[in-house]
GROMACS .gro file of C-alpha atoms in nm:
model
  198
    1MET     CA    1   9.059   6.358  14.453
    2SER     CA    2   9.168   6.134  14.736
    3LYS     CA    3   8.941   5.866  14.879
    4SER     CA    4   8.911   6.045  15.217
    5ALA     CA    5   8.813   6.372  15.044
    6ARG     CA    6   8.546   6.188  14.842
    7ASN     CA    7   8.403   6.031  15.163
    8ARG     CA    8   8.397   6.374  15.329
    9ASN     CA    9   8.212   6.525  15.031
   10ASN     CA   10   7.961   6.237  15.031
   11ARG     CA   11   7.890   6.290  15.403
   12GLN     CA   12   7.834   6.662  15.344
   13LYS     CA   13   7.589   6.590  15.060
   14ASN     CA   14   7.392   6.320  15.253
   15PRO     CA   15   7.200   6.476  15.546
   16LEU     CA   16   7.149   6.135  15.707
   17THR     CA   17   7.519   6.098  15.772
   18HIS     CA   18   7.589   6.433  15.936
   19SER     CA   19   7.762   6.423  16.272
   20GLY     CA   20   7.558   6.694  16.456
   21PRO     CA   21   7.334   6.630  16.761
   22PRO     CA   22   7.027   6.406  16.699
   23TRP     CA   23   6.770   6.674  16.787
   24GLY     CA   24   6.470   6.458  16.697
   25ALA     CA   25   6.572   6.180  16.934
   26ILE     CA   26   6.655   6.428  17.209
   27ALA     CA   27   6.313   6.592  17.176
   28PHE     CA   28   6.134   6.255  17.172
   29PHE     CA   29   6.304   6.123  17.485
   30SER     CA   30   6.261   6.458  17.662
   31VAL     CA   31   5.885   6.442  17.607
   32ILE     CA   32   5.877   6.080  17.728
   33GLY     CA   33   6.073   6.181  18.039
   34VAL     CA   34   5.831   6.463  18.119
   35ILE     CA   35   5.534   6.225  18.082
   36VAL     CA   36   5.694   5.965  18.311
   37VAL     CA   37   5.778   6.224  18.579
   38ALA     CA   38   5.423   6.364  18.562
   39ALA     CA   39   5.271   6.015  18.594
   40ILE     CA   40   5.488   5.930  18.895
   41GLY     CA   41   5.405   6.264  19.057
   42PHE     CA   42   5.031   6.213  19.004
   43ALA     CA   43   5.045   5.860  19.148
   44ALA     CA   44   5.232   5.983  19.455
   45TRP     CA   45   4.981   6.264  19.506
   46GLN     CA   46   4.691   6.016  19.484
   47ALA     CA   47   4.858   5.786  19.738
   48PHE     CA   48   4.940   6.054  19.992
   49LYS     CA   49   4.668   6.316  19.945
   50PRO     CA   50   4.465   6.375  20.260
   51ALA     CA   51   4.157   6.154  20.277
   52THR     CA   52   3.816   6.313  20.301
   53PRO     CA   53   3.716   6.305  20.669
   54ILE     CA   54   3.451   6.047  20.760
   55ALA     CA   55   3.150   6.227  20.905
   56GLY     CA   56   3.076   6.118  21.261
   57LEU     CA   57   3.408   5.939  21.309
   58VAL     CA   58   3.495   5.889  21.677
   59GLU     CA   59   3.863   5.834  21.762
   60ARG     CA   60   4.043   5.717  22.077
   61ASP     CA   61   4.416   5.718  22.150
   62GLY     CA   62   4.622   5.559  22.425
   63LEU     CA   63   4.420   5.238  22.451
   64ALA     CA   64   4.570   4.964  22.670
   65GLN     CA   65   4.689   4.646  22.495
   66ASP     CA   66   4.725   4.416  22.798
   67HIS     CA   67   4.611   4.054  22.781
   68VAL     CA   68   4.367   3.952  23.055
   69GLU     CA   69   4.169   3.636  23.131
   70THR     CA   70   3.883   3.824  23.300
   71ARG     CA   71   3.592   4.028  23.165
   72VAL     CA   72   3.668   4.395  23.092
   73GLN     CA   73   3.438   4.689  23.157
   74TYR     CA   74   3.464   4.891  22.834
   75ASP     CA   75   3.340   5.248  22.806
   76THR     CA   76   3.193   5.223  22.456
   77VAL     CA   77   2.948   4.978  22.297
   78PRO     CA   78   3.096   4.802  22.112
   79PRO     CA   79   3.448   4.860  22.251
   80MET     CA   80   3.710   5.033  22.036
   81GLY     CA   81   4.016   4.878  22.203
   82GLY     CA   82   4.177   4.827  22.539
   83LYS     CA   83   4.264   4.524  22.752
   84HIS     CA   84   4.158   4.200  22.588
   85ASN     CA   85   4.168   3.821  22.593
   86PRO     CA   86   4.488   3.654  22.466
   87VAL     CA   87   4.279   3.471  22.200
   88TRP     CA   88   4.138   3.677  21.914
   89GLN     CA   89   3.798   3.623  21.752
   90ASN     CA   90   3.833   3.481  21.401
   91CYS     CA   91   3.785   3.774  21.165
   92ASP     CA   92   3.853   3.616  20.828
   93GLY     CA   93   3.533   3.749  20.673
   94ARG     CA   94   3.336   3.577  20.950
   95VAL     CA   95   2.961   3.625  21.004
   96TYR     CA   96   2.835   3.543  21.355
   97ASP     CA   97   2.463   3.518  21.421
   98GLN     CA   98   2.511   3.550  21.798
   99PRO     CA   99   2.698   3.816  22.001
  100VAL     CA  100   3.071   3.754  22.037
  101GLN     CA  101   3.265   3.817  22.355
  102ASN     CA  102   3.404   4.171  22.356
  103GLU     CA  103   3.744   4.068  22.489
  104HIS     CA  104   3.807   3.838  22.192
  105ALA     CA  105   3.674   4.088  21.938
  106VAL     CA  106   3.898   4.365  22.074
  107HIS     CA  107   4.199   4.140  22.018
  108SER     CA  108   4.092   4.111  21.654
  109LEU     CA  109   4.081   4.490  21.630
  110GLU     CA  110   4.439   4.494  21.755
  111HIS     CA  111   4.530   4.279  21.453
  112GLY     CA  112   4.374   4.527  21.209
  113ALA     CA  113   4.019   4.395  21.178
  114VAL     CA  114   3.705   4.597  21.120
  115TRP     CA  115   3.416   4.475  21.334
  116PHE     CA  116   3.069   4.528  21.189
  117THR     CA  117   2.798   4.518  21.456
  118TYR     CA  118   2.426   4.559  21.419
  119LYS     CA  119   2.133   4.606  21.651
  120PRO     CA  120   1.897   4.306  21.648
  121GLY     CA  121   1.591   4.388  21.441
  122LEU     CA  122   1.795   4.544  21.158
  123PRO     CA  123   1.592   4.508  20.835
  124ALA     CA  124   1.675   4.184  20.653
  125ASP     CA  125   1.782   4.369  20.338
  126ASP     CA  126   2.042   4.571  20.531
  127LEU     CA  127   2.162   4.263  20.719
  128ASN     CA  128   2.207   4.070  20.395
  129LYS     CA  129   2.411   4.356  20.246
  130LEU     CA  130   2.637   4.357  20.552
  131LYS     CA  131   2.678   3.979  20.537
  132GLU     CA  132   2.773   4.001  20.171
  133LYS     CA  133   3.029   4.275  20.235
  134VAL     CA  134   3.188   4.095  20.532
  135SER     CA  135   3.191   3.743  20.390
  136GLY     CA  136   3.396   3.865  20.093
  137THR     CA  137   3.647   4.068  20.296
  138ASP     CA  138   3.931   3.927  20.504
  139TYR     CA  139   4.000   4.098  20.839
  140THR     CA  140   3.630   4.168  20.897
  141MET     CA  141   3.362   4.012  21.114
  142LEU     CA  142   2.993   4.076  21.175
  143SER     CA  143   2.790   4.015  21.489
  144PRO     CA  144   2.481   4.146  21.667
  145VAL     CA  145   2.515   4.369  21.975
  146GLN     CA  146   2.199   4.398  22.180
  147ASN     CA  147   2.250   4.735  22.347
  148GLN     CA  148   2.429   4.944  22.086
  149ASP     CA  149   2.273   5.283  22.015
  150ALA     CA  150   2.279   5.278  21.633
  151PRO     CA  151   2.148   5.030  21.375
  152ILE     CA  152   2.500   4.961  21.240
  153ILE     CA  153   2.840   5.041  21.390
  154LEU     CA  154   3.182   4.987  21.232
  155THR     CA  155   3.474   4.963  21.472
  156ALA     CA  156   3.851   4.941  21.422
  157TRP     CA  157   4.119   4.986  21.689
  158GLY     CA  158   4.052   5.335  21.828
  159LYS     CA  159   3.810   5.423  21.545
  160GLN     CA  160   3.432   5.399  21.520
  161VAL     CA  161   3.147   5.526  21.305
  162LYS     CA  162   2.771   5.478  21.343
  163VAL     CA  163   2.539   5.451  21.042
  164ASN     CA  164   2.169   5.396  20.992
  165ASP     CA  165   2.168   5.167  20.689
  166ALA     CA  166   2.390   4.937  20.484
  167ASP     CA  167   2.397   5.173  20.185
  168ASP     CA  168   2.576   5.449  20.376
  169GLU     CA  169   2.889   5.551  20.180
  170ARG     CA  170   3.084   5.583  20.505
  171ILE     CA  171   3.098   5.204  20.532
  172ASP     CA  172   3.330   5.171  20.232
  173ALA     CA  173   3.523   5.484  20.337
  174PHE     CA  174   3.579   5.336  20.684
  175LEU     CA  175   3.697   5.003  20.539
  176LYS     CA  176   3.935   5.177  20.301
  177ALA     CA  177   4.081   5.392  20.579
  178PHE     CA  178   4.104   5.143  20.866
  179LEU     CA  179   4.101   4.781  20.744
  180LYS     CA  180   4.457   4.685  20.845
  181GLY     CA  181   4.507   5.061  20.856
  182PRO     CA  182   4.779   5.274  21.013
  183GLN     CA  183   4.606   5.259  21.353
  184THR     CA  184   4.668   4.882  21.375
  185PRO     CA  185   4.885   4.805  21.682
  186GLU     CA  186   4.995   4.464  21.550
  187PRO     CA  187   5.006   4.478  21.170
  188GLY     CA  188   5.043   4.141  21.001
  189ALA     CA  189   4.898   3.945  21.294
  190ALA     CA  190   4.655   3.663  21.208
  191CYS     CA  191   4.279   3.691  21.180
  192SER     CA  192   4.220   3.315  21.172
  193GLY     CA  193   4.324   3.035  21.405
  194GLY     CA  194   4.164   3.206  21.704
  195LYS     CA  195   3.816   3.169  21.856
  196ALA     CA  196   3.577   3.040  21.592
  197THR     CA  197   3.251   3.042  21.788
  198PRO     CA  198   3.052   3.331  21.942
   0.00000   0.00000   0.00000
């Protein structure tokens, strides 16, 4: 028997040397591919699924963005946007114990900040919780507002929600939705290097 015939016979006897398709490897990589596609699809769904609406959310569109050096008469307390001072209020997790000027705070909203305001007389426990949340979160600021009509109000550019206490779940939902959110007119703009005092 020739050498090539012997090699051919040996290959036929040894199943590990057959030249057919590697079905095991094909099946393995097919399963891996299905898992990867499913994982990517689930991640995309999580990223783009509609958010649960925030109860009591007030929204405004078409707010002016002009810079002015004068005081502005806003139609909400605190204001949700509109004309504002050229200098923003520092909102790098800043806690103010005195009211800040609306015109500076509105400029911060334009940069993507969330402004926490509270009515003076808020229970100390609630105030401490707000201070803790703000001081650890960039693009936020906290200040008192004498004549607001709710104990706590969260405001972003064109967005606002009123809550009664610092444990309200809507606080975190509002931050997640609007802190540097899609409503931000000037994304990437600074929240420090502006006005540092009330």
